Amino acid sequence: MKSETIRQRARERHAKKALRWQRHLERQRDLNQKIKAAASDILQSPNFKSTRRHIQHGNVTVNNHCMNVAKYSLAISEKLHISCSRKELIRGALLHDYFLYDWHSKEHVPIYKLHGFYHPSLALKNALEEYELTPRERDIIKKHMWPLTIVPPTCREAWIVTTADKWCSLLETFRIYKGHGAQKYEGEDESVSTT
């Protein structure tokens, strides 16, 4: 009798875990669909795809970091019922680290020392060369490193992305969230750092 209740409890725990996992996967699928609907042009861009080659924090790529920031930004705005432009929120989150170089490499040593201060302006410059950006999207990209950028964000979307970026950076730096490392492409130099 006792072993039967133990088995029953184990089945119930397993069913609860399976249900939580299923809800998590559905939520991720929903967030991915929202991101794709708002920014398919960014996701298909060769420059955005190239961010898979560069590490951001820990072993998480810049591409994966930007996707995480977009997902957390959406989650924050929905959970806290913050009225904002979801499309601009997503697009700004995806482009907030659009600096397009590996800030860990030796050739960027001067930039490496000032990367936190320097890269928002470079990301904005690169994004403007490729996309038509709204004032909110510009604010998100330019000020996401506040307080390092001194001037604080001026719209809700930028505050949300700034918060999500800090949270994702923390999870990635302390390896609470782990990535898969940078992808290598044919013909790419062996000296590309993945750590």
Tab-separated table of C-alpha atoms in Angstrom:
chain	number	residue	atom	x	y	z
A	1	MET	CA	0.000	0.000	0.000
A	2	LYS	CA	2.766	2.459	0.960
A	3	SER	CA	4.790	1.747	-2.194
A	4	GLU	CA	1.688	2.384	-4.303
A	5	THR	CA	1.241	5.898	-2.836
A	6	ILE	CA	4.935	6.617	-3.362
A	7	ARG	CA	4.610	5.645	-7.032
A	8	GLN	CA	1.432	7.719	-7.354
A	9	ARG	CA	3.156	10.787	-5.880
A	10	ALA	CA	6.130	10.286	-8.198
A	11	ARG	CA	3.774	10.124	-11.208
A	12	GLU	CA	2.029	13.309	-10.047
A	13	ARG	CA	5.351	15.135	-9.618
A	14	HIS	CA	6.454	13.957	-13.058
A	15	ALA	CA	3.160	15.129	-14.585
A	16	LYS	CA	3.547	18.574	-12.940
A	17	LYS	CA	7.119	18.920	-14.222
A	18	ALA	CA	6.030	17.875	-17.708
A	19	LEU	CA	3.208	20.430	-17.636
A	20	ARG	CA	5.592	23.216	-16.481
A	21	TRP	CA	8.052	22.292	-19.237
A	22	GLN	CA	5.257	22.272	-21.824
A	23	ARG	CA	4.089	25.736	-20.687
A	24	HIS	CA	7.680	27.008	-20.837
A	25	LEU	CA	8.103	25.722	-24.410
A	26	GLU	CA	4.786	27.253	-25.470
A	27	ARG	CA	5.831	30.578	-23.932
A	28	GLN	CA	9.174	30.483	-25.761
A	29	ARG	CA	7.403	29.671	-29.026
A	30	ASP	CA	5.004	32.591	-28.465
A	31	LEU	CA	7.862	35.007	-27.757
A	32	ASN	CA	9.791	33.796	-30.821
A	33	GLN	CA	6.710	34.323	-33.021
A	34	LYS	CA	6.252	37.867	-31.699
A	35	ILE	CA	9.910	38.655	-32.351
A	36	LYS	CA	9.744	37.193	-35.856
A	37	ALA	CA	6.565	39.145	-36.662
A	38	ALA	CA	8.072	42.446	-35.502
A	39	ALA	CA	11.599	42.062	-36.859
A	40	SER	CA	11.931	39.433	-39.578
A	41	ASP	CA	14.101	41.832	-41.621
A	42	ILE	CA	16.591	42.110	-38.744
A	43	LEU	CA	16.604	38.367	-38.098
A	44	GLN	CA	17.381	37.682	-41.784
A	45	SER	CA	20.095	40.325	-42.054
A	46	PRO	CA	23.585	38.937	-42.800
A	47	ASN	CA	25.067	41.402	-40.292
A	48	PHE	CA	22.683	40.289	-37.537
A	49	LYS	CA	23.448	36.660	-38.347
A	50	SER	CA	27.167	37.464	-38.107
A	51	THR	CA	26.675	38.241	-34.413
A	52	ARG	CA	26.560	34.468	-33.897
A	53	ARG	CA	30.344	34.523	-34.364
A	54	HIS	CA	31.079	36.795	-31.403
A	55	ILE	CA	30.864	36.066	-27.695
A	56	GLN	CA	29.116	38.596	-25.472
A	57	HIS	CA	29.207	37.274	-21.870
A	58	GLY	CA	30.463	33.894	-20.653
A	59	ASN	CA	29.959	31.653	-23.672
A	60	VAL	CA	26.756	33.350	-24.892
A	61	THR	CA	26.925	34.888	-28.361
A	62	VAL	CA	25.895	38.462	-29.101
A	63	ASN	CA	23.049	37.052	-31.226
A	64	ASN	CA	21.742	34.869	-28.417
A	65	HIS	CA	22.136	37.711	-25.902
A	66	CYS	CA	20.088	40.083	-28.094
A	67	MET	CA	17.374	37.444	-28.539
A	68	ASN	CA	17.287	36.911	-24.765
A	69	VAL	CA	17.031	40.650	-24.133
A	70	ALA	CA	14.136	40.882	-26.620
A	71	LYS	CA	12.334	37.987	-24.901
A	72	TYR	CA	12.870	39.365	-21.394
A	73	SER	CA	11.819	42.839	-22.546
A	74	LEU	CA	8.547	41.431	-23.856
A	75	ALA	CA	8.055	39.394	-20.694
A	76	ILE	CA	8.683	42.435	-18.454
A	77	SER	CA	6.279	44.647	-20.404
A	78	GLU	CA	3.573	41.974	-20.384
A	79	LYS	CA	4.006	40.873	-16.758
A	80	LEU	CA	3.998	44.441	-15.441
A	81	HIS	CA	1.282	45.558	-17.906
A	82	ILE	CA	3.452	48.398	-19.219
A	83	SER	CA	1.868	50.153	-22.146
A	84	CYS	CA	4.485	50.493	-24.881
A	85	SER	CA	5.182	49.905	-28.556
A	86	ARG	CA	6.008	46.207	-28.646
A	87	LYS	CA	7.400	46.417	-32.179
A	88	GLU	CA	9.856	49.192	-31.278
A	89	LEU	CA	10.690	47.395	-28.036
A	90	ILE	CA	11.626	44.213	-29.921
A	91	ARG	CA	13.540	45.958	-32.698
A	92	GLY	CA	15.498	48.118	-30.255
A	93	ALA	CA	16.307	45.089	-28.095
A	94	LEU	CA	17.603	43.126	-31.090
A	95	LEU	CA	19.806	46.021	-32.237
A	96	HIS	CA	21.031	47.282	-28.850
A	97	ASP	CA	24.391	45.462	-29.213
A	98	TYR	CA	24.782	45.804	-32.986
A	99	PHE	CA	28.479	46.743	-32.758
A	100	LEU	CA	29.549	43.867	-35.102
A	101	TYR	CA	32.963	42.994	-33.695
A	102	ASP	CA	34.401	40.635	-31.091
A	103	TRP	CA	35.198	42.925	-28.177
A	104	HIS	CA	37.321	40.163	-26.618
A	105	SER	CA	39.807	39.983	-29.506
A	106	LYS	CA	43.294	41.498	-29.241
A	107	GLU	CA	42.758	43.800	-32.226
A	108	HIS	CA	40.045	45.620	-30.252
A	109	VAL	CA	42.071	46.078	-27.077
A	110	PRO	CA	41.613	49.886	-26.924
A	111	ILE	CA	37.868	49.387	-27.435
A	112	TYR	CA	37.846	46.466	-24.967
A	113	LYS	CA	38.830	48.783	-22.127
A	114	LEU	CA	36.027	51.219	-22.942
A	115	HIS	CA	33.556	48.812	-24.555
A	116	GLY	CA	30.726	49.563	-22.101
A	117	PHE	CA	30.961	53.297	-22.815
A	118	TYR	CA	31.738	53.050	-26.523
A	119	HIS	CA	29.557	50.345	-28.062
A	120	PRO	CA	26.077	51.974	-27.809
A	121	SER	CA	27.131	54.737	-30.233
A	122	LEU	CA	28.724	52.233	-32.594
A	123	ALA	CA	25.656	49.972	-32.435
A	124	LEU	CA	23.431	52.937	-33.293
A	125	LYS	CA	25.694	53.964	-36.171
A	126	ASN	CA	25.658	50.413	-37.606
A	127	ALA	CA	21.895	50.081	-37.184
A	128	LEU	CA	21.247	53.440	-38.884
A	129	GLU	CA	23.290	52.348	-41.891
A	130	GLU	CA	21.042	49.333	-42.372
A	131	TYR	CA	17.577	50.244	-40.991
A	132	GLU	CA	15.139	53.117	-40.738
A	133	LEU	CA	14.939	53.631	-36.973
A	134	THR	CA	12.244	55.411	-35.007
A	135	PRO	CA	13.214	57.866	-32.247
A	136	ARG	CA	12.305	55.221	-29.631
A	137	GLU	CA	14.502	52.588	-31.283
A	138	ARG	CA	17.372	55.089	-31.364
A	139	ASP	CA	16.854	55.886	-27.688
A	140	ILE	CA	16.884	52.174	-26.801
A	141	ILE	CA	20.146	51.515	-28.641
A	142	LYS	CA	21.937	54.714	-27.579
A	143	LYS	CA	21.026	54.591	-23.871
A	144	HIS	CA	20.790	50.889	-22.992
A	145	MET	CA	24.051	51.098	-21.016
A	146	TRP	CA	22.735	53.722	-18.612
A	147	PRO	CA	24.175	54.800	-16.162
A	148	LEU	CA	27.421	54.489	-18.172
A	149	THR	CA	25.828	56.569	-20.936
A	150	ILE	CA	25.171	59.375	-18.401
A	151	VAL	CA	21.962	60.571	-20.132
A	152	PRO	CA	19.100	58.289	-19.004
A	153	PRO	CA	16.579	56.732	-21.389
A	154	THR	CA	13.620	58.938	-22.277
A	155	CYS	CA	10.974	56.348	-23.177
A	156	ARG	CA	9.439	53.297	-21.519
A	157	GLU	CA	10.779	50.949	-24.153
A	158	ALA	CA	14.361	52.054	-23.487
A	159	TRP	CA	13.927	51.599	-19.719
A	160	ILE	CA	12.539	48.105	-20.255
A	161	VAL	CA	15.394	47.071	-22.576
A	162	THR	CA	17.955	48.595	-20.193
A	163	THR	CA	16.511	46.517	-17.345
A	164	ALA	CA	16.311	43.326	-19.420
A	165	ASP	CA	19.878	43.842	-20.676
A	166	LYS	CA	21.223	44.160	-17.125
A	167	TRP	CA	19.354	41.022	-16.051
A	168	CYS	CA	20.498	38.942	-19.044
A	169	SER	CA	24.087	40.174	-18.645
A	170	LEU	CA	24.054	39.120	-15.008
A	171	LEU	CA	22.723	35.633	-15.828
A	172	GLU	CA	25.253	35.197	-18.631
A	173	THR	CA	28.281	36.595	-16.799
A	174	PHE	CA	27.733	34.334	-13.785
A	175	ARG	CA	26.935	31.444	-16.147
A	176	ILE	CA	23.472	30.919	-14.709
A	177	TYR	CA	22.356	30.996	-18.334
A	178	LYS	CA	24.808	29.181	-20.579
A	179	GLY	CA	25.172	29.504	-24.309
A	180	HIS	CA	26.730	27.196	-26.868
A	181	GLY	CA	29.646	29.378	-27.887
A	182	ALA	CA	30.349	31.158	-31.122
A	183	GLN	CA	29.770	29.380	-34.402
A	184	LYS	CA	32.666	28.886	-36.777
A	185	TYR	CA	32.166	29.294	-40.484
A	186	GLU	CA	34.122	27.828	-43.375
A	187	GLY	CA	37.202	29.827	-44.209
A	188	GLU	CA	37.107	31.630	-40.878
A	189	ASP	CA	40.398	32.317	-39.096
A	190	GLU	CA	41.267	29.877	-36.290
A	191	SER	CA	42.148	32.761	-33.965
A	192	VAL	CA	38.490	33.644	-33.323
A	193	SER	CA	37.920	33.489	-29.576
A	194	THR	CA	34.998	31.482	-28.205
A	195	THR	CA	35.643	31.939	-24.509
